[in-house]
Structure formats: C-alpha cells, structure tokens
Short mmCIF file of C-alpha atoms in Angstrom, two decimals:
data_model
loop_
_atom_site.label_atom_id
_atom_site.label_comp_id
_atom_site.label_asym_id
_atom_site.label_seq_id
_atom_site.Cartn_x
_atom_site.Cartn_y
_atom_site.Cartn_z
CA ASP A 7 28.73 -8.40 -11.38
CA LEU A 8 29.94 -4.81 -11.03
CA ASP A 9 33.74 -5.80 -11.15
CA ALA A 10 32.80 -7.30 -14.61
CA ALA A 11 30.89 -4.38 -16.01
CA TRP A 12 33.21 -1.88 -14.52
CA ALA A 13 36.50 -3.79 -16.17
CA ARG A 14 34.67 -3.46 -19.55
CA ASP A 15 33.98 0.11 -19.00
CA ILE A 16 30.14 -0.49 -18.66
CA ARG A 17 28.86 2.18 -15.75
CA THR A 18 26.15 1.06 -13.52
CA VAL A 19 23.99 2.84 -11.44
CA ASP A 20 22.06 1.67 -8.19
CA THR A 21 18.80 2.61 -8.51
CA THR A 22 17.45 0.29 -5.42
CA ASN A 23 15.69 3.24 -3.78
CA ALA A 24 14.93 5.58 -6.72
CA SER A 25 11.30 4.66 -6.94
CA SER A 26 10.37 4.62 -3.33
CA TYR A 27 9.80 8.29 -3.19
CA PRO A 28 7.32 8.60 -6.14
CA VAL A 29 5.62 5.02 -5.19
CA SER A 30 5.19 5.94 -1.49
CA GLU A 31 3.69 9.27 -2.96
CA TRP A 32 1.58 7.47 -5.40
CA ALA A 33 0.16 5.09 -2.73
CA LEU A 34 -1.06 8.15 -0.40
CA ALA A 35 -2.47 9.99 -3.48
CA LEU A 36 -4.69 6.62 -3.76
CA MET A 37 -5.54 6.25 -0.30
CA LEU A 38 -7.07 9.71 -0.24
CA ILE A 39 -8.59 9.27 -3.66
CA SER A 40 -10.03 6.02 -2.62
CA LEU A 41 -11.42 7.00 0.83
CA ARG A 42 -13.26 9.74 -0.83
CA ASN A 43 -14.64 7.21 -3.33
CA GLY A 44 -12.83 9.41 -6.60
CA GLY A 45 -13.58 6.10 -8.97
CA ALA A 46 -17.05 5.75 -8.47
CA HIS A 47 -17.33 9.87 -8.78
CA PHE A 48 -15.49 9.76 -11.93
CA ARG A 49 -17.30 7.07 -13.52
CA SER A 50 -20.34 8.78 -12.91
CA LEU A 51 -19.16 12.16 -14.30
CA ILE A 52 -18.14 10.30 -17.52
CA ALA A 53 -21.53 8.68 -17.34
CA GLY A 54 -22.87 12.36 -17.68
CA GLU A 55 -24.67 11.93 -14.31
CA THR A 56 -25.02 15.34 -12.81
CA GLY A 57 -26.86 14.95 -9.45
CA MET A 58 -24.79 12.20 -7.62
CA LYS A 59 -26.48 10.63 -4.56
CA ARG A 60 -24.16 10.17 -1.46
CA GLU A 61 -26.06 6.97 -0.69
CA LEU A 62 -24.76 5.34 -3.76
CA PHE A 63 -21.09 6.50 -2.93
CA PRO A 64 -20.59 5.53 0.61
CA THR A 65 -17.22 6.16 2.01
CA MET A 66 -15.37 5.91 5.36
CA GLN A 67 -16.19 9.52 6.07
CA GLY A 68 -13.53 11.00 3.38
CA GLU A 69 -10.67 11.09 5.40
CA LEU A 70 -7.69 9.57 6.55
CA TRP A 71 -7.43 11.28 9.87
CA GLY A 72 -7.03 8.71 12.65
CA LYS A 73 -7.64 5.41 10.37
CA ARG A 74 -5.95 2.46 10.90
CA VAL A 75 -3.61 1.68 8.12
CA GLY A 76 -2.10 -1.64 7.31
CA LEU A 77 1.10 -2.08 5.39
CA ILE A 78 1.91 -5.38 3.79
CA GLY A 79 5.52 -4.79 3.58
CA CYS A 80 7.80 -2.41 5.17
CA GLY A 81 10.76 -1.69 3.14
CA HIS A 82 12.06 1.49 1.94
CA MET A 83 8.53 2.61 0.05
CA GLY A 84 6.81 1.47 3.49
CA ARG A 85 9.14 3.49 5.81
CA ARG A 86 8.57 6.57 3.39
CA LEU A 87 4.75 6.25 3.10
CA MET A 88 4.79 6.08 7.10
CA LYS A 89 6.59 9.33 7.21
CA LEU A 90 4.14 11.02 4.57
CA ILE A 91 1.08 9.72 6.80
CA ALA A 92 2.25 10.80 9.91
CA PRO A 93 0.71 14.17 10.20
CA PHE A 94 -2.93 12.23 9.63
CA GLN A 95 -2.24 10.45 12.97
CA THR A 96 -2.88 7.22 11.78
CA ASP A 97 -2.45 3.92 13.60
CA ILE A 98 -0.26 1.69 11.86
CA LEU A 99 -0.21 -2.15 11.41
CA VAL A 100 2.38 -3.70 9.54
CA TYR A 101 2.91 -7.50 7.85
CA ASP A 102 6.77 -8.11 7.29
CA PRO A 103 8.40 -11.33 7.91
CA TYR A 104 11.90 -9.83 7.35
CA LEU A 105 11.74 -6.55 9.70
CA PRO A 106 14.35 -6.55 12.29
CA LYS A 107 12.87 -6.63 15.73
CA GLU A 108 13.85 -3.43 16.97
CA LEU A 109 12.04 -1.38 13.72
CA PRO A 110 8.36 -1.36 15.24
CA GLU A 111 9.32 0.34 18.62
CA ALA A 112 11.77 2.82 16.52
CA LEU A 113 9.42 3.91 13.89
CA GLY A 114 5.97 3.69 15.82
CA PHE A 115 4.23 1.14 14.33
CA THR A 116 2.58 -2.50 15.46
CA GLN A 117 4.27 -5.57 13.56
CA THR A 118 1.62 -8.17 13.15
CA SER A 119 0.41 -11.00 11.16
CA LEU A 120 -0.93 -10.51 7.62
CA GLU A 121 -4.56 -12.01 9.06
CA ASN A 122 -4.64 -8.86 11.43
CA VAL A 123 -3.43 -6.50 8.77
CA LEU A 124 -6.31 -7.29 6.38
CA SER A 125 -9.13 -7.89 9.00
CA LEU A 126 -8.37 -4.58 11.51
CA SER A 127 -7.64 -2.04 9.21
CA ASP A 128 -9.53 0.87 7.55
CA VAL A 129 -6.89 1.14 4.63
CA VAL A 130 -4.62 -1.40 3.56
CA VAL A 131 -1.40 -0.96 1.30
CA CYS A 132 0.80 -3.86 -0.27
CA LEU A 133 4.24 -2.58 -0.88
CA VAL A 134 5.99 -6.04 -1.50
CA PRO A 135 8.17 -6.86 -4.12
CA HIS A 136 7.48 -9.65 -6.73
CA THR A 137 8.85 -12.68 -5.91
CA PRO A 138 8.13 -16.45 -6.36
CA ARG A 139 6.90 -16.47 -2.43
CA THR A 140 4.69 -13.35 -3.12
CA GLU A 141 3.17 -14.10 -6.12
CA LYS A 142 -0.74 -14.40 -5.85
CA MET A 143 -0.02 -13.55 -2.20
CA LEU A 144 -3.34 -12.07 -1.98
CA GLY A 145 -6.37 -14.02 -3.29
CA ALA A 146 -9.97 -14.61 -2.18
CA ALA A 147 -9.37 -15.70 1.13
CA GLU A 148 -7.32 -12.53 2.00
CA PHE A 149 -9.93 -10.29 0.64
CA ALA A 150 -12.45 -11.93 2.52
CA LEU A 151 -10.72 -10.44 5.70
CA LEU A 152 -11.03 -6.88 4.62
CA ARG A 153 -13.51 -4.98 6.62
CA PRO A 154 -16.67 -3.72 4.79
CA GLY A 155 -15.82 -0.48 3.12
CA ALA A 156 -12.05 -1.03 3.92
CA VAL A 157 -9.54 0.69 1.28
CA PHE A 158 -7.37 -1.95 -0.48
CA VAL A 159 -4.20 -0.17 -2.34
CA ASN A 160 -1.71 -2.24 -4.22
CA VAL A 161 1.50 -0.55 -5.14
CA SER A 162 3.30 -3.95 -5.82
CA ARG A 163 3.61 -5.51 -8.85
CA GLY A 164 0.26 -6.82 -10.45
CA LYS A 165 1.22 -10.45 -9.63
CA VAL A 166 1.06 -10.04 -6.07
CA VAL A 167 -2.73 -10.03 -6.16
CA ASP A 168 -4.94 -12.51 -7.64
CA SER A 169 -7.04 -10.15 -9.84
CA ASP A 170 -9.99 -12.66 -10.26
CA ALA A 171 -10.34 -12.73 -6.65
CA LEU A 172 -9.49 -9.01 -6.25
CA ILE A 173 -12.62 -8.42 -8.85
CA ALA A 174 -15.07 -11.05 -7.33
#
C-alpha cells in the first residue's frame, strides 16, 4: 500500500526489473559454461586429473552459435537474455502463456508449447517466477523430454524445479 507507506514517511522503491540485467547475464554465462561442459572440467581439475580425455566430456561442440535456445518464461529477464544472445544467431523458442500475441513477431521468436521448448532446444533456460502454479513445474516428465546433450539452465527460484527429478 504505497499511499499508506508514504503517509507514514516510509519511502519505497520499485525494484521489479532491477535483477533482470544481472540474472540474464548470469543465464548467458551459464549457457556458455555448460555448452563447454565447464562443470565436468572443473571437477576433473579439483580431483587432480591432468590429462583430460575429450571423450569423457562430450559437448555440443562448445558453441552457442546457431543453436536453438528455448526459454521457459519471457518476462523482463527473458527479453533481456534474447538481446544478449542475438549476436549468436540462435533460433529462439518460447513458452510463456501470458505473452501478448504481437510479441513473437516483434521480437523475432517462436512461441510454442512447453513440450516443444524442452524437446526441440539445444539449450533450455527457465526464467519463470515462483508461484503456486510454477512450483515443481519441471519434473521427471519434463526432463525426459530434453534432447541428449541438451543444456538446462535454471535462473528461476529453486522450487520451480523438482530437484530430485533433475538429479535423477
């Protein structure tokens, strides 16, 4: 209640979009690191392994260039991420049931189902808010749709993903 806050001399700040920039940048970084299988390389280094065998760490050729990127959610962070990945000439699929019908054509992406985003994308980025409707939105059935070698990045709240299903 902004009026009540201001009447009591409590100043308020709207930070609705404040995290959009750093979170979308972090999503891009995670996409690039994951495509290069950075986690496996890091664990290998920590374990003291010096001669890494490439066949132990398959990647999707380590590049984002020309890949199909699927976004689950296309609010401020999703739109910012689209601007960041534009130079990579990616094909973008989006699942977001709340988008205006004009947005896909205006921003150059394909709006489609969650199933298509998961099953047709090389990289899937989850960018939805945590709500009762999105809690554990991604579980075993959804992860089974991911293509072999696909990258999944979650920059949403943790409760959007069923962690046990993701680990399995």
